[in-house]
Amino acid sequence: MFIVLLSPMALLPWFPGVASGGEAAPSLRSLASPLELSIGTCVNGRTLRSDGEYRRVLAREFNSVTSENGMKWRAIQPRRGEFDFSRADALMEFAEENGMAVRGHTLVWHSYNPAWLEEGEWSPEELRGLMREHIFKTLDHCRGRVYCWDVVNEAWTEDGGLQKGTVTGRSGSVWPRILGEEYVELAFRLAREADPDVKLFYNDFGFEGMNAKSETVYAKLKASLAKGVPIDGVGLQMHVSLDDPVKPEELSANIRRLGELGLEVHITELDIRIKEPATEEDLRNQARLFSDYLRVCLEDEACPSFTLWGFTDRSSWIPGFFEGYGSAAPFGRDLNPKPAHGAMLEVLRERLES
Ligand code: G3I
């Protein structure tokens, strides 16, 4: 009973997207679902709408989705008090049609906020009210359709300060600037009040291995839990560079200690960027890392969810943000699998057979 409650995977079909009439080749999803592993990817709303091949591979390979941008504040409340759930609805409908779980991303962040929010002259009281309204409306709309939320995204820096974000002409986003550290705890308490059943996550980058930031985030989460802040889990983003990857053994140690705090640990945004042009050796090394990270997650019961930040190089944020880098996903621009895909299938197969 406990497992069923914890795992959205237990409720989902195993073999969706099987080609009619023929023997289905194994997909990530077909092997992960019997293991009750959420195997997910972020989804670009525009590509989902326009690209049938993208939709077909997405439904075949994954049993969990995250909206890349469509559930962020700027998408949901572009003008004050005007809520637009069309992008969120499109993804939730696709997920429901294809028996997929939805991870919610994200309620409070210092980025991708509408100008009216970032440029307003808010008193702390007004800003708390805006946060409350946004969280309540969003959780209410998505109730029962989104099983967990990244409530707060990227709050802390490695020295324990608040991540300010870059907002033109200001010394940081409204949340840290006007509310200070209080905003993190407030967001979790409001989310719990708005929906007692949804799982609440803190999501961040750069603290996946053992380093100064992972010490800080661990200490912050521990202190928050001791104060009764309702945090159910932690998301390790894992935007990795092949030049300097997160060490699998450090990831494993970090997942273990976060799990010992009683937290669920999700890999939320994995991609492994390569300096272009990617060589065959690069792709083999990338494949090894994807499979090592997946193995680490499968080996720890605290880690039931493994999500990529995009599954195909056809639709990837990497080239736009890291000049000269790309090839970060396990499927190419042509949507054919790269070595990383086969390497992850192999890990899932091993696990099923063990
Ligand atoms: O849609 C507009 C387009 O109309 C306009 O012409 C163009 C000009 O800049 O911008 C387009 O919007 C961009 C949007 O992505 C859609 O592509 C935004 O400028 C750009 O800021 C936005 O970037 C997203 C970024 O978060 C900020 O929200 C990336 O797609 C998205 O992959 C990235 O995801 C984040 C996670 O949420 C949190 N962790 C890090 C991760 C990677 O940065």
mmCIF file of C-alpha atoms and ligand atoms in Angstrom:
data_model
loop_
_atom_site.group_PDB
_atom_site.id
_atom_site.type_symbol
_atom_site.label_atom_id
_atom_site.label_comp_id
_atom_site.label_asym_id
_atom_site.label_seq_id
_atom_site.Cartn_x
_atom_site.Cartn_y
_atom_site.Cartn_z
ATOM 1 C CA MET A 1 0.000 0.000 0.000
ATOM 2 C CA PHE A 2 2.778 2.347 0.982
ATOM 3 C CA ILE A 3 4.572 1.800 -2.337
ATOM 4 C CA VAL A 4 1.407 2.413 -4.355
ATOM 5 C CA LEU A 5 0.833 5.707 -2.600
ATOM 6 C CA LEU A 6 4.389 6.816 -3.165
ATOM 7 C CA SER A 7 4.693 5.808 -6.784
ATOM 8 C CA PRO A 8 2.646 7.285 -9.613
ATOM 9 C CA MET A 9 4.208 4.567 -11.768
ATOM 10 C CA ALA A 10 2.270 1.832 -10.040
ATOM 11 C CA LEU A 11 -0.878 3.298 -11.581
ATOM 12 C CA LEU A 12 0.354 3.547 -15.136
ATOM 13 C CA PRO A 13 0.308 1.051 -18.016
ATOM 14 C CA TRP A 14 3.585 -0.660 -18.864
ATOM 15 C CA PHE A 15 3.688 -0.784 -22.611
ATOM 16 C CA PRO A 16 2.121 2.231 -24.248
ATOM 17 C CA GLY A 17 3.145 3.179 -27.759
ATOM 18 C CA VAL A 18 3.641 -0.420 -28.900
ATOM 19 C CA ALA A 19 3.582 -0.427 -32.693
ATOM 20 C CA SER A 20 0.497 -2.228 -33.946
ATOM 21 C CA GLY A 21 1.009 -5.646 -35.441
ATOM 22 C CA GLY A 22 4.724 -5.947 -34.701
ATOM 23 C CA GLU A 23 6.941 -6.885 -31.834
ATOM 24 C CA ALA A 24 7.774 -3.717 -29.959
ATOM 25 C CA ALA A 25 11.418 -2.844 -29.550
ATOM 26 C CA PRO A 26 12.103 -2.116 -25.890
ATOM 27 C CA SER A 27 11.808 1.496 -24.929
ATOM 28 C CA LEU A 28 13.039 3.236 -21.789
ATOM 29 C CA ARG A 29 9.448 3.334 -20.630
ATOM 30 C CA SER A 30 8.676 -0.317 -21.281
ATOM 31 C CA LEU A 31 11.609 -1.346 -19.068
ATOM 32 C CA ALA A 32 11.331 1.389 -16.421
ATOM 33 C CA SER A 33 7.623 1.071 -15.653
ATOM 34 C CA PRO A 34 7.795 -2.515 -14.300
ATOM 35 C CA LEU A 35 10.583 -1.243 -12.028
ATOM 36 C CA GLU A 36 8.228 1.515 -10.833
ATOM 37 C CA LEU A 37 10.718 4.077 -12.011
ATOM 38 C CA SER A 38 9.443 7.393 -13.360
ATOM 39 C CA ILE A 39 11.456 7.940 -16.505
ATOM 40 C CA GLY A 40 10.773 11.464 -17.640
ATOM 41 C CA THR A 41 11.702 14.361 -19.814
ATOM 42 C CA CYS A 42 10.895 18.024 -20.041
ATOM 43 C CA VAL A 43 8.589 18.866 -22.905
ATOM 44 C CA ASN A 44 8.769 21.919 -25.092
ATOM 45 C CA GLY A 45 5.203 23.117 -25.624
ATOM 46 C CA ARG A 46 5.765 24.497 -29.103
ATOM 47 C CA THR A 47 7.424 21.289 -30.349
ATOM 48 C CA LEU A 48 4.711 19.177 -28.737
ATOM 49 C CA ARG A 49 2.096 21.126 -30.679
ATOM 50 C CA SER A 50 3.792 21.085 -34.056
ATOM 51 C CA ASP A 51 5.839 17.889 -34.309
ATOM 52 C CA GLY A 52 4.075 14.524 -34.546
ATOM 53 C CA GLU A 53 7.291 12.526 -34.599
ATOM 54 C CA TYR A 54 8.378 14.209 -31.361
ATOM 55 C CA ARG A 55 5.046 13.302 -29.757
ATOM 56 C CA ARG A 56 5.343 9.680 -30.882
ATOM 57 C CA VAL A 57 8.848 9.161 -29.445
ATOM 58 C CA LEU A 58 7.923 11.028 -26.269
ATOM 59 C CA ALA A 59 4.933 8.773 -25.570
ATOM 60 C CA ARG A 60 6.865 5.639 -26.460
ATOM 61 C CA GLU A 61 9.939 6.314 -24.329
ATOM 62 C CA PHE A 62 8.727 8.161 -21.218
ATOM 63 C CA ASN A 63 6.136 7.687 -18.513
ATOM 64 C CA SER A 64 6.585 11.108 -16.904
ATOM 65 C CA VAL A 65 6.721 14.662 -18.235
ATOM 66 C CA THR A 66 7.687 18.112 -16.983
ATOM 67 C CA SER A 67 6.724 21.314 -18.771
ATOM 68 C CA GLU A 68 9.891 23.114 -19.905
ATOM 69 C CA ASN A 69 8.392 26.576 -19.460
ATOM 70 C CA GLY A 70 4.578 26.333 -19.574
ATOM 71 C CA MET A 71 3.976 26.038 -15.824
ATOM 72 C CA LYS A 72 6.316 28.856 -14.827
ATOM 73 C CA TRP A 73 4.949 32.117 -13.482
ATOM 74 C CA ARG A 74 5.325 34.085 -16.739
ATOM 75 C CA ALA A 75 3.304 31.464 -18.619
ATOM 76 C CA ILE A 76 0.562 31.062 -16.026
ATOM 77 C CA GLN A 77 0.072 34.668 -14.880
ATOM 78 C CA PRO A 78 1.336 36.894 -17.711
ATOM 79 C CA ARG A 79 -0.767 39.801 -16.447
ATOM 80 C CA ARG A 80 -1.681 40.455 -12.846
ATOM 81 C CA GLY A 81 -4.722 38.419 -11.861
ATOM 82 C CA GLU A 82 -5.128 36.873 -15.346
ATOM 83 C CA PHE A 83 -4.391 33.189 -15.186
ATOM 84 C CA ASP A 84 -3.674 31.266 -18.364
ATOM 85 C CA PHE A 85 -3.449 27.515 -17.983
ATOM 86 C CA SER A 86 -3.571 26.716 -21.690
ATOM 87 C CA ARG A 87 0.059 25.553 -21.879
ATOM 88 C CA ALA A 88 -0.253 23.539 -18.669
ATOM 89 C CA ASP A 89 -3.531 22.010 -19.887
ATOM 90 C CA ALA A 90 -2.033 20.960 -23.229
ATOM 91 C CA LEU A 91 0.693 19.005 -21.455
ATOM 92 C CA MET A 92 -1.606 17.514 -18.813
ATOM 93 C CA GLU A 93 -4.007 16.372 -21.555
ATOM 94 C CA PHE A 94 -1.177 14.775 -23.529
ATOM 95 C CA ALA A 95 0.018 13.044 -20.361
ATOM 96 C CA GLU A 96 -3.453 11.757 -19.565
ATOM 97 C CA GLU A 97 -4.017 10.457 -23.099
ATOM 98 C CA ASN A 98 -0.724 8.591 -22.899
ATOM 99 C CA GLY A 99 -0.815 7.362 -19.306
ATOM 100 C CA MET A 100 2.028 9.576 -18.125
ATOM 101 C CA ALA A 101 2.672 11.254 -14.762
ATOM 102 C CA VAL A 102 3.276 15.026 -14.580
ATOM 103 C CA ARG A 103 5.962 16.735 -12.454
ATOM 104 C CA GLY A 104 5.040 20.378 -11.831
ATOM 105 C CA HIS A 105 7.752 22.956 -12.508
ATOM 106 C CA THR A 106 7.906 25.536 -10.925
ATOM 107 C CA LEU A 107 5.963 27.739 -8.474
ATOM 108 C CA VAL A 108 8.513 30.233 -7.143
ATOM 109 C CA TRP A 109 11.739 31.089 -8.977
ATOM 110 C CA HIS A 110 13.884 34.150 -9.591
ATOM 111 C CA SER A 111 13.634 33.680 -13.371
ATOM 112 C CA TYR A 112 10.987 33.587 -16.133
ATOM 113 C CA ASN A 113 8.733 35.883 -14.124
ATOM 114 C CA PRO A 114 6.453 38.430 -15.812
ATOM 115 C CA ALA A 115 7.665 42.036 -15.914
ATOM 116 C CA TRP A 116 4.654 43.252 -13.891
ATOM 117 C CA LEU A 117 5.775 41.044 -10.994
ATOM 118 C CA GLU A 118 9.465 41.878 -11.144
ATOM 119 C CA GLU A 119 8.964 45.599 -11.726
ATOM 120 C CA GLY A 120 6.215 46.205 -9.171
ATOM 121 C CA GLU A 121 6.894 48.242 -6.032
ATOM 122 C CA TRP A 122 5.492 45.682 -3.604
ATOM 123 C CA SER A 123 5.360 45.814 0.143
ATOM 124 C CA PRO A 124 6.281 42.479 1.769
ATOM 125 C CA GLU A 125 2.617 41.977 2.638
ATOM 126 C CA GLU A 126 1.487 42.522 -0.950
ATOM 127 C CA LEU A 127 4.110 40.158 -2.274
ATOM 128 C CA ARG A 128 3.117 37.440 0.184
ATOM 129 C CA GLY A 129 -0.458 37.882 -1.037
ATOM 130 C CA LEU A 130 0.612 37.541 -4.678
ATOM 131 C CA MET A 131 2.535 34.374 -3.884
ATOM 132 C CA ARG A 132 -0.461 32.954 -2.045
ATOM 133 C CA GLU A 133 -2.874 33.713 -4.871
ATOM 134 C CA HIS A 134 -0.568 32.239 -7.536
ATOM 135 C CA ILE A 135 0.130 29.055 -5.599
ATOM 136 C CA PHE A 136 -3.502 28.482 -4.640
ATOM 137 C CA LYS A 137 -4.842 29.095 -8.167
ATOM 138 C CA THR A 138 -2.180 26.917 -9.768
ATOM 139 C CA LEU A 139 -2.428 23.997 -7.355
ATOM 140 C CA ASP A 140 -6.183 24.153 -7.476
ATOM 141 C CA HIS A 141 -6.193 24.028 -11.274
ATOM 142 C CA CYS A 142 -3.723 21.131 -11.422
ATOM 143 C CA ARG A 143 -5.116 19.189 -8.444
ATOM 144 C CA GLY A 144 -4.962 15.435 -8.982
ATOM 145 C CA ARG A 145 -3.241 15.859 -12.362
ATOM 146 C CA VAL A 146 0.238 16.858 -11.197
ATOM 147 C CA TYR A 147 1.686 14.543 -8.555
ATOM 148 C CA CYS A 148 4.578 16.699 -7.357
ATOM 149 C CA TRP A 149 5.736 20.296 -7.670
ATOM 150 C CA ASP A 150 9.096 21.993 -7.688
ATOM 151 C CA VAL A 151 7.776 24.543 -5.204
ATOM 152 C CA VAL A 152 10.963 26.578 -4.965
ATOM 153 C CA ASN A 153 13.600 26.521 -7.664
ATOM 154 C CA GLU A 154 17.227 27.524 -7.128
ATOM 155 C CA ALA A 155 16.993 29.533 -3.903
ATOM 156 C CA TRP A 156 20.467 29.155 -2.397
ATOM 157 C CA THR A 157 24.054 29.851 -3.330
ATOM 158 C CA GLU A 158 26.971 27.712 -2.246
ATOM 159 C CA ASP A 159 27.880 30.056 0.620
ATOM 160 C CA GLY A 160 24.378 29.883 2.068
ATOM 161 C CA GLY A 161 23.171 33.212 0.683
ATOM 162 C CA LEU A 162 20.126 33.682 -1.489
ATOM 163 C CA GLN A 163 20.391 33.309 -5.246
ATOM 164 C CA LYS A 164 19.327 36.721 -6.489
ATOM 165 C CA GLY A 165 18.770 36.082 -10.186
ATOM 166 C CA THR A 166 19.467 38.636 -12.857
ATOM 167 C CA VAL A 167 16.694 41.127 -13.252
ATOM 168 C CA THR A 168 17.613 44.113 -15.380
ATOM 169 C CA GLY A 169 18.094 47.272 -13.375
ATOM 170 C CA ARG A 170 17.401 45.609 -10.037
ATOM 171 C CA SER A 171 19.452 43.935 -7.387
ATOM 172 C CA GLY A 172 17.773 40.601 -7.959
ATOM 173 C CA SER A 173 14.331 39.097 -8.216
ATOM 174 C CA VAL A 174 11.441 40.258 -6.020
ATOM 175 C CA TRP A 175 11.423 37.132 -3.863
ATOM 176 C CA PRO A 176 14.908 37.412 -2.303
ATOM 177 C CA ARG A 177 14.986 41.211 -2.630
ATOM 178 C CA ILE A 178 11.724 41.979 -0.825
ATOM 179 C CA LEU A 179 11.064 38.910 1.333
ATOM 180 C CA GLY A 180 14.567 37.622 2.016
ATOM 181 C CA GLU A 181 15.020 34.057 3.222
ATOM 182 C CA GLU A 182 11.414 33.928 4.434
ATOM 183 C CA TYR A 183 10.158 33.351 0.883
ATOM 184 C CA VAL A 184 11.409 29.773 0.692
ATOM 185 C CA GLU A 185 9.595 28.547 3.767
ATOM 186 C CA LEU A 186 6.493 30.575 2.925
ATOM 187 C CA ALA A 187 6.188 28.977 -0.523
ATOM 188 C CA PHE A 188 6.243 25.466 0.959
ATOM 189 C CA ARG A 189 3.740 26.292 3.674
ATOM 190 C CA LEU A 190 1.354 27.878 1.168
ATOM 191 C CA ALA A 191 1.683 24.936 -1.212
ATOM 192 C CA ARG A 192 0.880 22.475 1.569
ATOM 193 C CA GLU A 193 -2.121 24.539 2.590
ATOM 194 C CA ALA A 194 -3.324 24.717 -1.016
ATOM 195 C CA ASP A 195 -3.014 20.968 -1.641
ATOM 196 C CA PRO A 196 -2.319 18.585 1.225
ATOM 197 C CA ASP A 197 -1.824 15.638 -1.147
ATOM 198 C CA VAL A 198 0.667 16.836 -3.717
ATOM 199 C CA LYS A 199 4.387 16.207 -3.085
ATOM 200 C CA LEU A 200 6.487 19.307 -2.535
ATOM 201 C CA PHE A 201 10.067 19.566 -3.834
ATOM 202 C CA TYR A 202 13.026 21.891 -3.536
ATOM 203 C CA ASN A 203 14.871 21.862 -6.903
ATOM 204 C CA ASP A 204 18.380 23.166 -7.614
ATOM 205 C CA PHE A 205 21.533 22.794 -9.722
ATOM 206 C CA GLY A 206 25.227 22.431 -8.990
ATOM 207 C CA PHE A 207 24.834 20.405 -5.791
ATOM 208 C CA GLU A 208 24.532 16.924 -7.226
ATOM 209 C CA GLY A 209 27.986 15.759 -6.190
ATOM 210 C CA MET A 210 29.788 16.452 -2.935
ATOM 211 C CA ASN A 211 30.783 20.118 -2.883
ATOM 212 C CA ALA A 212 30.252 23.370 -0.991
ATOM 213 C CA LYS A 213 26.781 23.884 -2.438
ATOM 214 C CA SER A 214 25.627 20.364 -1.603
ATOM 215 C CA GLU A 215 26.795 20.909 2.011
ATOM 216 C CA THR A 216 24.823 24.152 2.144
ATOM 217 C CA VAL A 217 21.647 22.782 0.605
ATOM 218 C CA TYR A 218 21.799 19.697 2.818
ATOM 219 C CA ALA A 219 22.113 21.898 5.919
ATOM 220 C CA LYS A 220 19.289 24.212 4.776
ATOM 221 C CA LEU A 221 16.944 21.300 4.083
ATOM 222 C CA LYS A 222 17.789 19.662 7.385
ATOM 223 C CA ALA A 223 17.105 22.883 9.278
ATOM 224 C CA SER A 224 13.850 23.469 7.389
ATOM 225 C CA LEU A 225 12.623 19.949 8.104
ATOM 226 C CA ALA A 226 13.496 20.373 11.798
ATOM 227 C CA LYS A 227 11.285 23.490 11.803
ATOM 228 C CA GLY A 228 8.424 21.532 10.272
ATOM 229 C CA VAL A 229 8.572 23.099 6.811
ATOM 230 C CA PRO A 230 6.598 20.709 4.579
ATOM 231 C CA ILE A 231 9.244 19.500 2.113
ATOM 232 C CA ASP A 232 8.768 16.004 0.692
ATOM 233 C CA GLY A 233 11.631 15.828 -1.712
ATOM 234 C CA VAL A 234 14.602 17.357 -3.391
ATOM 235 C CA GLY A 235 15.319 17.668 -7.103
ATOM 236 C CA LEU A 236 18.873 17.315 -8.391
ATOM 237 C CA GLN A 237 18.830 19.047 -11.771
ATOM 238 C CA MET A 238 22.049 17.549 -13.212
ATOM 239 C CA HIS A 239 22.964 19.853 -16.082
ATOM 240 C CA VAL A 240 26.262 18.114 -16.706
ATOM 241 C CA SER A 241 29.157 18.943 -19.007
ATOM 242 C CA LEU A 242 31.134 16.079 -20.487
ATOM 243 C CA ASP A 243 34.264 18.198 -19.788
ATOM 244 C CA ASP A 244 33.748 18.040 -16.055
ATOM 245 C CA PRO A 245 30.983 15.615 -15.136
ATOM 246 C CA VAL A 246 29.405 14.955 -11.764
ATOM 247 C CA LYS A 247 31.093 11.855 -10.335
ATOM 248 C CA PRO A 248 28.619 8.957 -10.055
ATOM 249 C CA GLU A 249 30.000 7.907 -6.649
ATOM 250 C CA GLU A 250 29.467 11.443 -5.312
ATOM 251 C CA LEU A 251 25.934 11.503 -6.694
ATOM 252 C CA SER A 252 25.318 8.215 -4.925
ATOM 253 C CA ALA A 253 26.639 9.514 -1.586
ATOM 254 C CA ASN A 254 24.567 12.674 -1.910
ATOM 255 C CA ILE A 255 21.346 10.801 -2.723
ATOM 256 C CA ARG A 256 21.995 8.541 0.259
ATOM 257 C CA ARG A 257 22.357 11.356 2.775
ATOM 258 C CA LEU A 258 19.390 13.311 1.389
ATOM 259 C CA GLY A 259 17.327 10.116 1.516
ATOM 260 C CA GLU A 260 18.363 9.675 5.153
ATOM 261 C CA LEU A 261 16.708 13.006 5.900
ATOM 262 C CA GLY A 262 13.477 11.295 4.844
ATOM 263 C CA LEU A 263 13.377 13.097 1.501
ATOM 264 C CA GLU A 264 12.494 11.609 -1.850
ATOM 265 C CA VAL A 265 15.236 12.437 -4.338
ATOM 266 C CA HIS A 266 14.431 13.032 -8.010
ATOM 267 C CA ILE A 267 16.846 13.555 -10.855
ATOM 268 C CA THR A 268 14.915 16.394 -12.485
ATOM 269 C CA GLU A 269 16.786 17.915 -15.440
ATOM 270 C CA LEU A 270 19.576 15.643 -16.640
ATOM 271 C CA ASP A 271 21.440 16.540 -19.805
ATOM 272 C CA ILE A 272 25.092 16.023 -20.735
ATOM 273 C CA ARG A 273 26.413 18.688 -23.073
ATOM 274 C CA ILE A 274 29.315 18.084 -25.409
ATOM 275 C CA LYS A 275 31.638 20.566 -27.109
ATOM 276 C CA GLU A 276 30.667 20.418 -30.792
ATOM 277 C CA PRO A 277 31.384 18.669 -33.012
ATOM 278 C CA ALA A 278 30.767 15.601 -30.846
ATOM 279 C CA THR A 279 33.027 12.678 -31.727
ATOM 280 C CA GLU A 280 32.084 9.017 -31.472
ATOM 281 C CA GLU A 281 34.250 8.782 -28.387
ATOM 282 C CA ASP A 282 32.371 11.714 -26.836
ATOM 283 C CA LEU A 283 29.076 9.944 -27.481
ATOM 284 C CA ARG A 284 30.409 6.745 -25.912
ATOM 285 C CA ASN A 285 31.595 8.651 -22.839
ATOM 286 C CA GLN A 286 28.271 10.444 -22.654
ATOM 287 C CA ALA A 287 26.463 7.093 -22.867
ATOM 288 C CA ARG A 288 28.516 5.742 -19.995
ATOM 289 C CA LEU A 289 27.607 8.718 -17.828
ATOM 290 C CA PHE A 290 23.871 8.526 -18.608
ATOM 291 C CA SER A 291 23.922 4.849 -17.671
ATOM 292 C CA ASP A 292 26.047 5.394 -14.540
ATOM 293 C CA TYR A 293 23.651 8.074 -13.271
ATOM 294 C CA LEU A 294 20.639 5.886 -14.002
ATOM 295 C CA ARG A 295 22.251 2.969 -12.149
ATOM 296 C CA VAL A 296 22.971 5.179 -9.140
ATOM 297 C CA CYS A 297 19.336 6.278 -9.020
ATOM 298 C CA LEU A 298 18.005 2.719 -9.385
ATOM 299 C CA GLU A 299 20.274 1.487 -6.612
ATOM 300 C CA ASP A 300 18.784 3.805 -4.003
ATOM 301 C CA GLU A 301 15.124 3.465 -3.119
ATOM 302 C CA ALA A 302 15.050 7.170 -2.224
ATOM 303 C CA CYS A 303 15.318 7.891 -5.981
ATOM 304 C CA PRO A 304 12.130 6.884 -7.826
ATOM 305 C CA SER A 305 12.290 9.466 -10.614
ATOM 306 C CA PHE A 306 14.836 10.097 -13.371
ATOM 307 C CA THR A 307 14.003 13.001 -15.687
ATOM 308 C CA LEU A 308 15.943 14.409 -18.633
ATOM 309 C CA TRP A 309 15.872 18.062 -19.641
ATOM 310 C CA GLY A 310 14.835 17.230 -23.182
ATOM 311 C CA PHE A 311 15.176 13.890 -24.942
ATOM 312 C CA THR A 312 16.192 15.082 -28.406
ATOM 313 C CA ASP A 313 18.803 17.472 -29.779
ATOM 314 C CA ARG A 314 15.992 18.677 -32.085
ATOM 315 C CA SER A 315 14.566 20.655 -29.191
ATOM 316 C CA SER A 316 17.224 21.606 -26.679
ATOM 317 C CA TRP A 317 18.012 24.680 -24.623
ATOM 318 C CA ILE A 318 21.761 23.914 -24.646
ATOM 319 C CA PRO A 319 23.023 25.557 -27.885
ATOM 320 C CA GLY A 320 21.218 28.794 -26.985
ATOM 321 C CA PHE A 321 22.753 28.992 -23.509
ATOM 322 C CA PHE A 322 26.217 27.383 -23.929
ATOM 323 C CA GLU A 323 27.917 28.597 -27.055
ATOM 324 C CA GLY A 324 29.647 25.812 -28.968
ATOM 325 C CA TYR A 325 27.961 23.041 -26.980
ATOM 326 C CA GLY A 326 25.162 20.657 -27.908
ATOM 327 C CA SER A 327 24.364 16.951 -28.448
ATOM 328 C CA ALA A 328 23.181 16.790 -24.848
ATOM 329 C CA ALA A 329 20.214 14.438 -25.237
ATOM 330 C CA PRO A 330 19.955 10.670 -25.853
ATOM 331 C CA PHE A 331 18.144 11.125 -29.185
ATOM 332 C CA GLY A 332 19.575 13.044 -32.125
ATOM 333 C CA ARG A 333 17.941 15.779 -34.189
ATOM 334 C CA ASP A 334 16.616 13.022 -36.451
ATOM 335 C CA LEU A 335 15.036 11.424 -33.373
ATOM 336 C CA ASN A 336 17.162 8.315 -33.798
ATOM 337 C CA PRO A 337 18.619 6.947 -30.570
ATOM 338 C CA LYS A 338 22.242 7.747 -29.735
ATOM 339 C CA PRO A 339 24.522 5.419 -27.729
ATOM 340 C CA ALA A 340 23.139 6.911 -24.497
ATOM 341 C CA HIS A 341 19.736 5.417 -25.193
ATOM 342 C CA GLY A 342 21.077 1.880 -25.625
ATOM 343 C CA ALA A 343 23.266 2.239 -22.544
ATOM 344 C CA MET A 344 20.279 3.234 -20.403
ATOM 345 C CA LEU A 345 18.197 0.341 -21.802
ATOM 346 C CA GLU A 346 20.991 -1.988 -20.784
ATOM 347 C CA VAL A 347 20.970 -0.728 -17.188
ATOM 348 C CA LEU A 348 17.194 -1.136 -16.983
ATOM 349 C CA ARG A 349 17.424 -4.664 -18.423
ATOM 350 C CA GLU A 350 20.125 -5.623 -15.890
ATOM 351 C CA ARG A 351 17.956 -4.324 -13.098
ATOM 352 C CA LEU A 352 14.884 -6.206 -14.311
ATOM 353 C CA GLU A 353 16.881 -9.404 -14.456
ATOM 354 C CA SER A 354 18.563 -9.019 -11.060
HETATM 355 O O1 G3I B 1 9.320 32.070 -26.641
HETATM 356 C C1 G3I B 1 10.192 33.214 -26.762
HETATM 357 C C2 G3I B 1 10.269 33.650 -28.206
HETATM 358 O O2 G3I B 1 8.997 34.089 -28.629
HETATM 359 C C3 G3I B 1 11.303 34.793 -28.294
HETATM 360 O O3 G3I B 1 11.479 35.122 -29.618
HETATM 361 C C4 G3I B 1 12.640 34.342 -27.735
HETATM 362 C C5 G3I B 1 13.658 35.485 -27.731
HETATM 363 O O4 G3I B 1 14.552 35.384 -26.655
HETATM 364 O O5 G3I B 1 12.450 33.926 -26.399
HETATM 365 C C6 G3I B 1 11.572 32.827 -26.271
HETATM 366 O O6 G3I B 1 11.463 32.498 -24.903
HETATM 367 C C7 G3I B 1 12.552 31.794 -24.354
HETATM 368 C C8 G3I B 1 12.032 30.485 -23.795
HETATM 369 O O7 G3I B 1 13.074 29.802 -23.134
HETATM 370 C C9 G3I B 1 11.452 29.565 -24.862
HETATM 371 O O8 G3I B 1 12.453 29.095 -25.703
HETATM 372 C C10 G3I B 1 13.145 32.650 -23.242
HETATM 373 O O9 G3I B 1 13.746 33.801 -23.769
HETATM 374 C C11 G3I B 1 14.177 31.845 -22.480
HETATM 375 O O10 G3I B 1 14.575 32.570 -21.329
HETATM 376 C C12 G3I B 1 13.577 30.526 -22.022
HETATM 377 O O11 G3I B 1 14.592 29.779 -21.421
HETATM 378 C C13 G3I B 1 14.185 28.729 -20.569
HETATM 379 C C14 G3I B 1 14.850 28.939 -19.209
HETATM 380 O O12 G3I B 1 14.622 27.822 -18.388
HETATM 381 C C15 G3I B 1 14.250 30.160 -18.502
HETATM 382 O O13 G3I B 1 12.925 29.917 -18.148
HETATM 383 C C16 G3I B 1 14.640 27.420 -21.207
HETATM 384 O O14 G3I B 1 13.835 27.157 -22.368
HETATM 385 C C17 G3I B 1 14.461 26.273 -20.207
HETATM 386 O O15 G3I B 1 15.040 25.103 -20.742
HETATM 387 C C18 G3I B 1 15.163 26.631 -18.908
HETATM 388 O O16 G3I B 1 14.947 25.594 -17.988
HETATM 389 C C19 G3I B 1 15.620 25.753 -16.731
HETATM 390 C C20 G3I B 1 14.739 25.158 -15.671
HETATM 391 O O17 G3I B 1 13.467 25.749 -15.712
HETATM 392 C C21 G3I B 1 15.370 25.325 -14.289
HETATM 393 N N1 G3I B 1 16.715 24.788 -14.248
HETATM 394 C C22 G3I B 1 17.609 25.246 -15.316
HETATM 395 C C23 G3I B 1 16.978 25.008 -16.679
HETATM 396 C C24 G3I B 1 17.911 25.381 -17.785
HETATM 397 O O18 G3I B 1 18.200 26.757 -17.747
#
